[in-house]
Coordinates of N, CA and C in Angstrom, one line a residue:
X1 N 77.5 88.1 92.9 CA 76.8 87.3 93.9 C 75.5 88.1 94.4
X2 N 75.5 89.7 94.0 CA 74.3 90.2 94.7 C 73.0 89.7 94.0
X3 N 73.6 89.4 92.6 CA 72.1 89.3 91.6 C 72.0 88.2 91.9
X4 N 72.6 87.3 92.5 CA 72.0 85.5 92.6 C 71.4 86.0 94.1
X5 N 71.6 86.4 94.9 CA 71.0 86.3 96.0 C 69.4 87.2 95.5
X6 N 69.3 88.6 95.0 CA 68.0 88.9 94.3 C 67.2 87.7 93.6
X7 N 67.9 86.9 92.8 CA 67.0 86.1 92.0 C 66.9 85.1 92.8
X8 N 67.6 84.6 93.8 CA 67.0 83.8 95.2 C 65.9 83.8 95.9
X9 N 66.2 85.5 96.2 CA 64.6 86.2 96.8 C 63.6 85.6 96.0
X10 N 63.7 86.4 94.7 CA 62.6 86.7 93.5 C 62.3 85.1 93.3
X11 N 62.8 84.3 93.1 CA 62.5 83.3 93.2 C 61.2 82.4 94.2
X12 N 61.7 82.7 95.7 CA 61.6 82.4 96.6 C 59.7 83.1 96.9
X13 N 59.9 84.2 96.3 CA 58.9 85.1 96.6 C 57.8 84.3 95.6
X14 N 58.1 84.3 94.4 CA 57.3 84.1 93.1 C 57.4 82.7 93.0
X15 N 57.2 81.9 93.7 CA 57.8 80.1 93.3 C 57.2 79.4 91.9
X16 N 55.4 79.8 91.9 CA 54.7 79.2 90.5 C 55.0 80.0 89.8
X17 N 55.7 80.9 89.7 CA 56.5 81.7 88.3 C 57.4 80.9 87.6
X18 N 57.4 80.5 86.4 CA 58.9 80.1 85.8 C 60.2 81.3 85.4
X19 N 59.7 82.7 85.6 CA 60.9 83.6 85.4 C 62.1 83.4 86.4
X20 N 61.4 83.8 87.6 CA 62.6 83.5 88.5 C 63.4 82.5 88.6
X21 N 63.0 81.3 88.2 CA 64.0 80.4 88.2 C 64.9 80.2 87.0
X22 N 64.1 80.5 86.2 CA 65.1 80.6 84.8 C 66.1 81.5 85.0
X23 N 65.8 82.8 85.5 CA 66.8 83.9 85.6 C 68.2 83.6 86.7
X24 N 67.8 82.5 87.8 CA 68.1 82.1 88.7 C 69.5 81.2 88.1
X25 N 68.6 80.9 87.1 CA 69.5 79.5 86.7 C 70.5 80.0 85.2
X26 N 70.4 81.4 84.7 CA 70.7 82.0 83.5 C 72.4 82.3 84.3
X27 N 71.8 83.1 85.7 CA 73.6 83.5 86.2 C 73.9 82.1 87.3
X28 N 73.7 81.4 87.5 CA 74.1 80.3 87.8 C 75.4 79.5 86.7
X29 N 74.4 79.6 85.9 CA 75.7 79.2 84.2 C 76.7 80.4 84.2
X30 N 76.2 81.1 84.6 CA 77.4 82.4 84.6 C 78.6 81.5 85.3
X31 N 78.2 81.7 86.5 CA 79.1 81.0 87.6 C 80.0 80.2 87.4
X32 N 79.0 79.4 86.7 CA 79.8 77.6 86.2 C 81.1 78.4 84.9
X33 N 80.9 78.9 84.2 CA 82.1 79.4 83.3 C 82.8 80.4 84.3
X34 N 82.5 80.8 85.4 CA 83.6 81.6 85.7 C 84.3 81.1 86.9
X35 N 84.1 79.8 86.8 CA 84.3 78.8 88.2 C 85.0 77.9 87.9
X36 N 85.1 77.4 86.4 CA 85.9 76.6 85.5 C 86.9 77.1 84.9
X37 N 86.8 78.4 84.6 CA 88.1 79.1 83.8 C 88.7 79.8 85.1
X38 N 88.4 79.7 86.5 CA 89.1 79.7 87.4 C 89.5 78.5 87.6
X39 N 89.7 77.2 87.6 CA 90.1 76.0 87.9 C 89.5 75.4 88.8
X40 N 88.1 75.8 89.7 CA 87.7 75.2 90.3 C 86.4 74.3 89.6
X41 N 86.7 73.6 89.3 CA 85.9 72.7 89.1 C 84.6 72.1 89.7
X42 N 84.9 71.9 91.3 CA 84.4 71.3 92.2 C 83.2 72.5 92.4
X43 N 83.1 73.5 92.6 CA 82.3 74.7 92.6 C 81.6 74.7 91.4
X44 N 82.0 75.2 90.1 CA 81.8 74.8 89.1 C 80.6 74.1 88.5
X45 N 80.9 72.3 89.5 CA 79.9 72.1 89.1 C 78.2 71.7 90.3
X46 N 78.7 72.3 91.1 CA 77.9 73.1 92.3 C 76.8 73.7 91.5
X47 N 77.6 74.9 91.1 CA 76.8 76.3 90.6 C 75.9 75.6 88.8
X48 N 76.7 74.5 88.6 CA 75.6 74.1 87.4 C 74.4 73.2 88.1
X49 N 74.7 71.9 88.7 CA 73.8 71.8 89.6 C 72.2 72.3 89.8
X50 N 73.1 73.3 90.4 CA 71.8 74.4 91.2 C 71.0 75.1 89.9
X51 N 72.2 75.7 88.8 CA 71.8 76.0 88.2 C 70.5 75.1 87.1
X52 N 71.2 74.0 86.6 CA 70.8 73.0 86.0 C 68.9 72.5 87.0
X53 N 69.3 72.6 88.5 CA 67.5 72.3 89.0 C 66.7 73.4 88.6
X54 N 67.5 75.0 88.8 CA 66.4 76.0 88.6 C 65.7 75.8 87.3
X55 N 66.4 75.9 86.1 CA 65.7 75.4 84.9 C 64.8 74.2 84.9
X56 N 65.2 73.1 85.3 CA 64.2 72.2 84.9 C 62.5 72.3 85.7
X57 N 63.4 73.2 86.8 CA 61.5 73.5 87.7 C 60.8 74.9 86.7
X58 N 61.9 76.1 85.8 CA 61.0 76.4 85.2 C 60.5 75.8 84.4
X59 N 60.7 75.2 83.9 CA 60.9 74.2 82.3 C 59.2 73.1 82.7
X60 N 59.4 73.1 84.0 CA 58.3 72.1 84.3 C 56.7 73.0 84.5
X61 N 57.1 73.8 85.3 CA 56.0 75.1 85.5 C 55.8 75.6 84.4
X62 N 56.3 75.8 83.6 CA 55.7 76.2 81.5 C 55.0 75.0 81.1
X63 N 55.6 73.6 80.8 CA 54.9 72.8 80.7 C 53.9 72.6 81.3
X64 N 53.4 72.8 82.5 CA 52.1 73.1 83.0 C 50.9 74.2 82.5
X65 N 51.8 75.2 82.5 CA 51.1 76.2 82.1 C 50.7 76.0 80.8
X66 N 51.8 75.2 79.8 CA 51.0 74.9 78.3 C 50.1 74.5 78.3
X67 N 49.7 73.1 79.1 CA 48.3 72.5 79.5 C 47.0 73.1 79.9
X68 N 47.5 74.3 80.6 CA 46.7 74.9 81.1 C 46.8 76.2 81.0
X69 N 46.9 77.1 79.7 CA 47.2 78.3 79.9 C 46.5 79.5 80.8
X70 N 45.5 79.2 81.3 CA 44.3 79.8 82.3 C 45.7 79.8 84.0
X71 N 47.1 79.3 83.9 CA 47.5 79.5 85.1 C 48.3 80.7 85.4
X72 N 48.8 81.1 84.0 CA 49.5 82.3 83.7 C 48.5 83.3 82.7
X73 N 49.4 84.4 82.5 CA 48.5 85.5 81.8 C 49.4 85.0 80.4
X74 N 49.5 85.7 79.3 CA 50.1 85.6 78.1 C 51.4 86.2 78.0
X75 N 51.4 87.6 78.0 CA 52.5 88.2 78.8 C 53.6 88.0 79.3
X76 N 53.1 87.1 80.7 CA 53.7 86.0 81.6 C 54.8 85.0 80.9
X77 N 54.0 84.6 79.9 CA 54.3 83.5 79.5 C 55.2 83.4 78.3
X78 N 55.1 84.3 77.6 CA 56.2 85.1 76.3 C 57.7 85.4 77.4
X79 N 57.1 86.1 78.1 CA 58.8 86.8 79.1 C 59.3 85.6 79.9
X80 N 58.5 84.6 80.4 CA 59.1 83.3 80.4 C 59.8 82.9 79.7
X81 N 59.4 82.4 78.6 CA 60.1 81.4 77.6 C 61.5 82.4 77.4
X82 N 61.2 83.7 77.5 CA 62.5 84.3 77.2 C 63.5 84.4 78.0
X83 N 63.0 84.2 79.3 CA 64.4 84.2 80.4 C 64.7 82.1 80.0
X84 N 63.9 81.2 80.0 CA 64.4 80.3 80.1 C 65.3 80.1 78.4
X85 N 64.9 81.1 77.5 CA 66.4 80.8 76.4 C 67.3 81.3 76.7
X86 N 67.7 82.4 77.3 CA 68.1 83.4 77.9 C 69.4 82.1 78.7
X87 N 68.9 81.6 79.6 CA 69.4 80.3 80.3 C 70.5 79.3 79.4
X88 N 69.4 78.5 78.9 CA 69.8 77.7 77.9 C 71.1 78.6 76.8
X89 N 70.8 79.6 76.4 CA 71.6 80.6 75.6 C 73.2 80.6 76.6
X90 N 73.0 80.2 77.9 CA 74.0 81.1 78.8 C 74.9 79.4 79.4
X91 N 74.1 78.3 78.9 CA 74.6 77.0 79.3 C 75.6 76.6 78.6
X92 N 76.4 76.9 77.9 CA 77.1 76.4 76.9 C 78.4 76.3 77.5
X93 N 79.1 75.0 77.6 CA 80.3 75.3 78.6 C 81.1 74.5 77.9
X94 N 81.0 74.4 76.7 CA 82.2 73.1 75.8 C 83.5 74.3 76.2
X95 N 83.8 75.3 75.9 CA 84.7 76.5 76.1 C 85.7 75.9 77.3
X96 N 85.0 75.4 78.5 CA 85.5 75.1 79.8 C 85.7 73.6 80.2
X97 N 85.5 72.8 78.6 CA 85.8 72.0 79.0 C 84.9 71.3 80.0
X98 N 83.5 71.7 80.1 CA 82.6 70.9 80.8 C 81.3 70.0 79.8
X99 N 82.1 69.2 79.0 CA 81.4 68.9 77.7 C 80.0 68.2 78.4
X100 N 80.2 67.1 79.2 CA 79.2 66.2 80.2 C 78.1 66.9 80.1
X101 N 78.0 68.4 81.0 CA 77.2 69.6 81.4 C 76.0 69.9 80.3
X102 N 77.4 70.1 79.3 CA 76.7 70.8 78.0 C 76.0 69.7 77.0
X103 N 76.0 68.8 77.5 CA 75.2 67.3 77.1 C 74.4 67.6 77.6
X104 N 74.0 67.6 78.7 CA 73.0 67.2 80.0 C 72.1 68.5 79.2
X105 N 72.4 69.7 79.0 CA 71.2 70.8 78.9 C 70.7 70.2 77.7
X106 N 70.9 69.1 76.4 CA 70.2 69.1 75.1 C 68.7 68.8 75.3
X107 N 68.5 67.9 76.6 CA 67.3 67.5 77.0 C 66.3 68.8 77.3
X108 N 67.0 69.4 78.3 CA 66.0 71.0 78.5 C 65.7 71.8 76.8
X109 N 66.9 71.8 76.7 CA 67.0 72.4 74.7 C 65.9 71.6 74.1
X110 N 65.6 70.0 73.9 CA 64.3 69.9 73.2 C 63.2 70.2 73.7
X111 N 63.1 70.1 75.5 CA 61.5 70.5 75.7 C 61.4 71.8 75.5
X112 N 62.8 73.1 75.7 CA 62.3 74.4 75.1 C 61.8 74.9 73.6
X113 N 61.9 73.9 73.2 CA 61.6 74.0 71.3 C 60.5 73.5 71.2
X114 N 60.3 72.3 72.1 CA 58.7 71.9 72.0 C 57.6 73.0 72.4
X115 N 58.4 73.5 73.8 CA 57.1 74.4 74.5 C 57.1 75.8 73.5
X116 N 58.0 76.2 72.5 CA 58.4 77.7 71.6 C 57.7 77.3 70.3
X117 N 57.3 76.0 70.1 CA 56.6 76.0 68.8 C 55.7 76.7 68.3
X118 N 54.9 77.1 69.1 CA 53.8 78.3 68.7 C 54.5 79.3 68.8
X119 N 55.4 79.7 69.2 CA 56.2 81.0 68.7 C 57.0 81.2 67.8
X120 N 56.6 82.5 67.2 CA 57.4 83.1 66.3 C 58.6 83.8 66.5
X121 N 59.6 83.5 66.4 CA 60.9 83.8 67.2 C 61.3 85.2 66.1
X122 N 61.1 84.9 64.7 CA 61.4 85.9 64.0 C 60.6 87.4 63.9
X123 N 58.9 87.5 64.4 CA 58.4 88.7 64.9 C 59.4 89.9 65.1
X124 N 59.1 90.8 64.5 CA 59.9 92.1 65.1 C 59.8 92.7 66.4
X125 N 58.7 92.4 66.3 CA 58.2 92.8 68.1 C 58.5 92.3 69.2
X126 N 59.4 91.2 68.8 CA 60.0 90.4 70.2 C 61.4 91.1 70.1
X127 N 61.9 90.8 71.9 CA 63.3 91.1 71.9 C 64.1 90.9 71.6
X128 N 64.8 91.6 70.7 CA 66.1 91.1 70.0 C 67.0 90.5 70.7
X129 N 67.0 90.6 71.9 CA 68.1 89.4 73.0 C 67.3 87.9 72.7
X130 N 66.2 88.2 72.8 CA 65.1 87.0 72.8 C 65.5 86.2 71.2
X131 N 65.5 87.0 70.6 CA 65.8 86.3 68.9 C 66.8 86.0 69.1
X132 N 68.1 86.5 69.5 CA 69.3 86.4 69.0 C 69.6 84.6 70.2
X133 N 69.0 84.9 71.1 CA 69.6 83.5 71.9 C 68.6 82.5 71.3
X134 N 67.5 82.5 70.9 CA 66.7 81.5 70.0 C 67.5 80.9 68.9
X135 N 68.0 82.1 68.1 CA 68.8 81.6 66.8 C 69.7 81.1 67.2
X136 N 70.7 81.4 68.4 CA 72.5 80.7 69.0 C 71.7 78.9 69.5
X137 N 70.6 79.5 70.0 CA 70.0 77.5 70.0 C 69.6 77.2 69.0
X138 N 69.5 77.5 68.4 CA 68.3 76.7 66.8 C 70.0 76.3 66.1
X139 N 70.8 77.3 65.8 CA 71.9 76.6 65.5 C 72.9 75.5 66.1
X140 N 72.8 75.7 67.9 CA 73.1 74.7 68.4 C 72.4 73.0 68.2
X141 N 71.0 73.6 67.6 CA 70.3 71.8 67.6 C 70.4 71.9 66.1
X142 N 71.2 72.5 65.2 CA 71.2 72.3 64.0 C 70.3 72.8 63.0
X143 N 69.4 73.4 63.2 CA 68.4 73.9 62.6 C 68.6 75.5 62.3
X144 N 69.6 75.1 61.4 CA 70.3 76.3 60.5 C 69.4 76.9 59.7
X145 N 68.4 76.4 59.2 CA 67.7 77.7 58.1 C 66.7 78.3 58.4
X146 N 66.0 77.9 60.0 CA 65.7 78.6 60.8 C 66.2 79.9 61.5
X147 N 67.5 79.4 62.0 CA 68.3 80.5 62.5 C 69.0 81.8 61.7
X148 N 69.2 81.0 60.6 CA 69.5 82.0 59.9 C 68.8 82.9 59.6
X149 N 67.6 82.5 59.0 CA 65.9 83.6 59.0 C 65.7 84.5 60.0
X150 N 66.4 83.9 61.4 CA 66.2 85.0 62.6 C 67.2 85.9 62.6
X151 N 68.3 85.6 62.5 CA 69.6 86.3 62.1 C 69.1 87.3 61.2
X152 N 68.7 87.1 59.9 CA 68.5 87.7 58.8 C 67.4 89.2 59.6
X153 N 66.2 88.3 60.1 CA 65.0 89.4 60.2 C 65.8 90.2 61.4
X154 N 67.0 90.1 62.5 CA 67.6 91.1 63.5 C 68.2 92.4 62.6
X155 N 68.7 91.7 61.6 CA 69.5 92.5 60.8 C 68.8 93.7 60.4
X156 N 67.4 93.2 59.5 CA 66.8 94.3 58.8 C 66.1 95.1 60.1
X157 N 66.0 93.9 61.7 CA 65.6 95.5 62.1 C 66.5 96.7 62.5
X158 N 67.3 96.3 63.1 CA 68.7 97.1 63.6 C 69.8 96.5 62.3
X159 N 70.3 97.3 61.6 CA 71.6 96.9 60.8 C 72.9 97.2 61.7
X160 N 72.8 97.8 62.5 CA 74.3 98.0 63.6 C 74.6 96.7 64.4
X161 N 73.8 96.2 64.6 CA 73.9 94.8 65.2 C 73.7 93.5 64.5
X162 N 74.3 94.1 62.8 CA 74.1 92.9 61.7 C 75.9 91.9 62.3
X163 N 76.5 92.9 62.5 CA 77.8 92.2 62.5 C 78.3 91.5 63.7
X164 N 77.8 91.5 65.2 CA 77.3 90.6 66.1 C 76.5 89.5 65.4
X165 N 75.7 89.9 65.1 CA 74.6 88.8 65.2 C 74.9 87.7 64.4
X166 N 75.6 88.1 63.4 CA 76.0 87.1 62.3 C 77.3 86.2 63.0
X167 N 78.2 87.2 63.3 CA 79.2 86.5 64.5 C 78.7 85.9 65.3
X168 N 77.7 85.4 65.7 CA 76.9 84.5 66.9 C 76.4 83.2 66.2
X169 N 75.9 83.5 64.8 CA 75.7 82.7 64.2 C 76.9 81.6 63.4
X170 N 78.4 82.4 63.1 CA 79.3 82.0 62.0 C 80.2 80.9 63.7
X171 N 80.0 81.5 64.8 CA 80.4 80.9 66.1 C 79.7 79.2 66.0
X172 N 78.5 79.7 65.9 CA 78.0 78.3 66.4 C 78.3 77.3 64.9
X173 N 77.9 78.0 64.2 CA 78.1 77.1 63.2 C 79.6 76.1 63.1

Protein backbone atom coordinates (compact mmCIF):
# COMPACT_ATOMS: atom_id res chain seq x y z
CA UNK A 1 0.00 0.00 0.00
CA UNK A 2 3.00 2.36 0.51
CA UNK A 3 3.85 2.29 -3.31
CA UNK A 4 0.13 3.11 -4.24
CA UNK A 5 0.06 5.95 -1.87
CA UNK A 6 3.74 7.21 -3.58
CA UNK A 7 2.30 6.76 -7.02
CA UNK A 8 -0.79 8.79 -5.65
CA UNK A 9 1.53 11.59 -4.75
CA UNK A 10 3.61 11.22 -7.94
CA UNK A 11 0.58 11.26 -9.66
CA UNK A 12 -0.98 14.02 -8.05
CA UNK A 13 2.18 16.05 -8.32
CA UNK A 14 2.85 15.39 -12.13
CA UNK A 15 -0.96 15.25 -13.42
CA UNK A 16 0.03 16.10 -17.44
CA UNK A 17 2.49 13.25 -17.16
CA UNK A 18 1.08 9.85 -18.41
CA UNK A 19 3.87 7.85 -16.15
CA UNK A 20 2.31 8.31 -13.02
CA UNK A 21 -0.87 7.22 -13.84
CA UNK A 22 0.09 4.34 -15.72
CA UNK A 23 2.37 3.26 -12.78
CA UNK A 24 -0.64 4.12 -10.61
CA UNK A 25 -2.79 1.93 -12.43
CA UNK A 26 0.13 -1.00 -13.11
CA UNK A 27 -0.18 -1.77 -8.98
CA UNK A 28 -3.70 -1.08 -8.87
CA UNK A 29 -4.01 -4.47 -11.16
CA UNK A 30 -1.69 -5.83 -8.62
CA UNK A 31 -4.44 -5.25 -6.16
CA UNK A 32 -7.29 -6.49 -8.22
CA UNK A 33 -5.34 -10.22 -8.43
CA UNK A 34 -4.55 -10.07 -4.91
CA UNK A 35 -8.12 -9.05 -3.88
CA UNK A 36 -9.67 -11.76 -5.96
CA UNK A 37 -7.49 -14.73 -5.06
CA UNK A 38 -8.42 -13.41 -1.60
CA UNK A 39 -12.16 -13.72 -2.25
CA UNK A 40 -13.02 -10.36 -2.08
CA UNK A 41 -14.36 -9.45 -5.02
CA UNK A 42 -16.13 -6.41 -4.03
CA UNK A 43 -12.65 -4.63 -3.40
CA UNK A 44 -11.26 -6.34 -6.24
CA UNK A 45 -13.14 -4.66 -8.38
CA UNK A 46 -12.74 -1.18 -6.65
CA UNK A 47 -8.98 -1.46 -7.16
CA UNK A 48 -9.64 -2.29 -10.99
CA UNK A 49 -11.89 0.56 -11.37
CA UNK A 50 -9.42 2.97 -10.06
CA UNK A 51 -7.08 1.18 -11.58
CA UNK A 52 -8.81 0.80 -15.07
CA UNK A 53 -9.41 5.29 -14.87
CA UNK A 54 -5.67 5.69 -14.13
CA UNK A 55 -4.75 4.13 -17.50
CA UNK A 56 -7.28 5.45 -19.59
CA UNK A 57 -6.17 9.22 -18.43
CA UNK A 58 -2.63 8.05 -19.33
CA UNK A 59 -3.69 6.50 -22.46
CA UNK A 60 -5.51 9.84 -23.20
CA UNK A 61 -2.54 12.26 -22.28
CA UNK A 62 -0.19 10.09 -24.92
CA UNK A 63 -2.73 10.44 -27.35
CA UNK A 64 -2.38 14.07 -26.97
CA UNK A 65 1.00 14.15 -26.90
CA UNK A 66 0.97 12.03 -30.28
CA UNK A 67 -0.75 15.01 -31.79
CA UNK A 68 1.36 17.13 -30.41
CA UNK A 69 4.65 15.95 -29.64
CA UNK A 70 6.09 19.58 -28.76
CA UNK A 71 4.06 18.70 -25.13
CA UNK A 72 6.45 16.08 -23.95
CA UNK A 73 10.19 15.63 -24.56
CA UNK A 74 11.04 12.18 -26.38
CA UNK A 75 12.45 10.51 -23.57
CA UNK A 76 9.21 11.37 -21.73
CA UNK A 77 7.49 9.70 -24.07
CA UNK A 78 9.40 6.25 -24.73
CA UNK A 79 9.30 5.68 -20.61
CA UNK A 80 5.59 6.42 -20.93
CA UNK A 81 4.52 3.99 -23.32
CA UNK A 82 6.62 1.68 -21.08
CA UNK A 83 4.92 2.14 -17.80
CA UNK A 84 1.53 2.08 -19.66
CA UNK A 85 2.54 -1.72 -21.10
CA UNK A 86 3.90 -2.34 -18.00
CA UNK A 87 0.05 -1.78 -16.89
CA UNK A 88 -1.74 -3.41 -19.56
CA UNK A 89 1.15 -6.41 -19.10
CA UNK A 90 -0.12 -6.43 -15.23
CA UNK A 91 -4.10 -6.43 -16.33
CA UNK A 92 -4.64 -9.88 -17.06
CA UNK A 93 -7.08 -11.31 -14.62
CA UNK A 94 -8.75 -14.39 -16.59
CA UNK A 95 -6.48 -16.44 -13.66
CA UNK A 96 -9.09 -14.78 -11.10
CA UNK A 97 -11.76 -15.34 -12.80
CA UNK A 98 -12.38 -11.73 -13.58
CA UNK A 99 -12.86 -12.44 -17.36
CA UNK A 100 -15.50 -9.06 -17.77
CA UNK A 101 -12.24 -6.95 -16.49
CA UNK A 102 -9.92 -8.64 -18.81
CA UNK A 103 -12.37 -7.77 -21.68
CA UNK A 104 -12.74 -4.32 -20.75
CA UNK A 105 -8.62 -3.64 -21.03
CA UNK A 106 -8.76 -5.01 -25.05
CA UNK A 107 -9.91 -1.43 -25.85
CA UNK A 108 -6.84 0.30 -23.93
CA UNK A 109 -4.67 -2.79 -25.66
CA UNK A 110 -5.68 -1.50 -29.23
CA UNK A 111 -5.12 2.26 -28.53
CA UNK A 112 -1.63 1.09 -26.91
CA UNK A 113 -0.63 -0.54 -30.29
CA UNK A 114 -1.93 2.29 -32.23
CA UNK A 115 0.01 4.87 -30.09
CA UNK A 116 3.54 1.98 -30.22
CA UNK A 117 3.45 1.82 -33.92
CA UNK A 118 6.34 3.90 -34.50
CA UNK A 119 8.11 1.85 -32.09
CA UNK A 120 10.36 -0.56 -32.35
CA UNK A 121 9.77 -2.92 -29.50
CA UNK A 122 12.48 -5.27 -30.81
CA UNK A 123 15.67 -2.54 -30.51
CA UNK A 124 18.15 -3.76 -28.08
CA UNK A 125 18.41 -0.69 -26.50
CA UNK A 126 15.01 -0.71 -25.08
CA UNK A 127 14.21 -2.36 -21.70
CA UNK A 128 14.02 -5.77 -21.72
CA UNK A 129 10.91 -5.53 -19.18
CA UNK A 130 9.71 -3.15 -21.84
CA UNK A 131 10.06 -5.96 -24.62
CA UNK A 132 9.15 -8.71 -22.68
CA UNK A 133 5.45 -7.12 -21.62
CA UNK A 134 5.13 -5.78 -25.41
CA UNK A 135 5.62 -9.37 -26.69
CA UNK A 136 3.10 -10.96 -23.45
CA UNK A 137 0.58 -8.22 -25.36
CA UNK A 138 1.35 -8.82 -28.98
CA UNK A 139 0.64 -12.48 -28.12
CA UNK A 140 -2.34 -11.59 -26.19
CA UNK A 141 -3.89 -9.69 -29.45
CA UNK A 142 -2.61 -12.57 -31.38
CA UNK A 143 0.06 -11.21 -33.25
CA UNK A 144 2.42 -14.08 -32.79
CA UNK A 145 5.10 -13.46 -35.30
CA UNK A 146 5.63 -10.35 -33.96
CA UNK A 147 6.14 -11.49 -30.57
CA UNK A 148 7.95 -14.10 -31.28
CA UNK A 149 10.77 -11.77 -33.14
CA UNK A 150 10.73 -9.98 -29.72
CA UNK A 151 11.11 -13.06 -27.76
CA UNK A 152 13.78 -14.24 -30.15
CA UNK A 153 15.89 -10.64 -30.23
CA UNK A 154 15.56 -10.83 -25.71
CA UNK A 155 17.20 -14.01 -26.15
CA UNK A 156 20.17 -13.13 -28.27
CA UNK A 157 20.64 -10.32 -25.93
CA UNK A 158 20.70 -11.99 -22.53
CA UNK A 159 20.62 -15.96 -23.17
CA UNK A 160 19.88 -16.45 -19.23
CA UNK A 161 16.63 -15.00 -19.58
CA UNK A 162 15.98 -17.22 -22.88
CA UNK A 163 13.99 -19.72 -20.63
CA UNK A 164 11.56 -17.07 -18.87
CA UNK A 165 11.01 -15.33 -21.79
CA UNK A 166 10.00 -18.13 -23.89
CA UNK A 167 7.84 -19.35 -20.79
CA UNK A 168 5.90 -16.00 -21.12
CA UNK A 169 5.45 -16.53 -24.49
CA UNK A 170 4.46 -20.70 -24.51
CA UNK A 171 1.96 -19.11 -21.42
CA UNK A 172 0.18 -16.85 -23.55
CA UNK A 173 0.00 -18.82 -26.37
Amino acid sequence: LNSFNDYREAKNLRASEPSPHAKMSARCFVMVKDMAKAGNKDKAIRWFNYGYQSLVTAETILENVDKDSTLVSPGVLNDSLKHVMSALAEADFRDVGMVKESEMMTGLLSKAFHMTRTVDFSRQDLDIDAQTDYAILLTRGRHYEQAEKIFRGIIKQDSKIGGPAFNNFAVEL
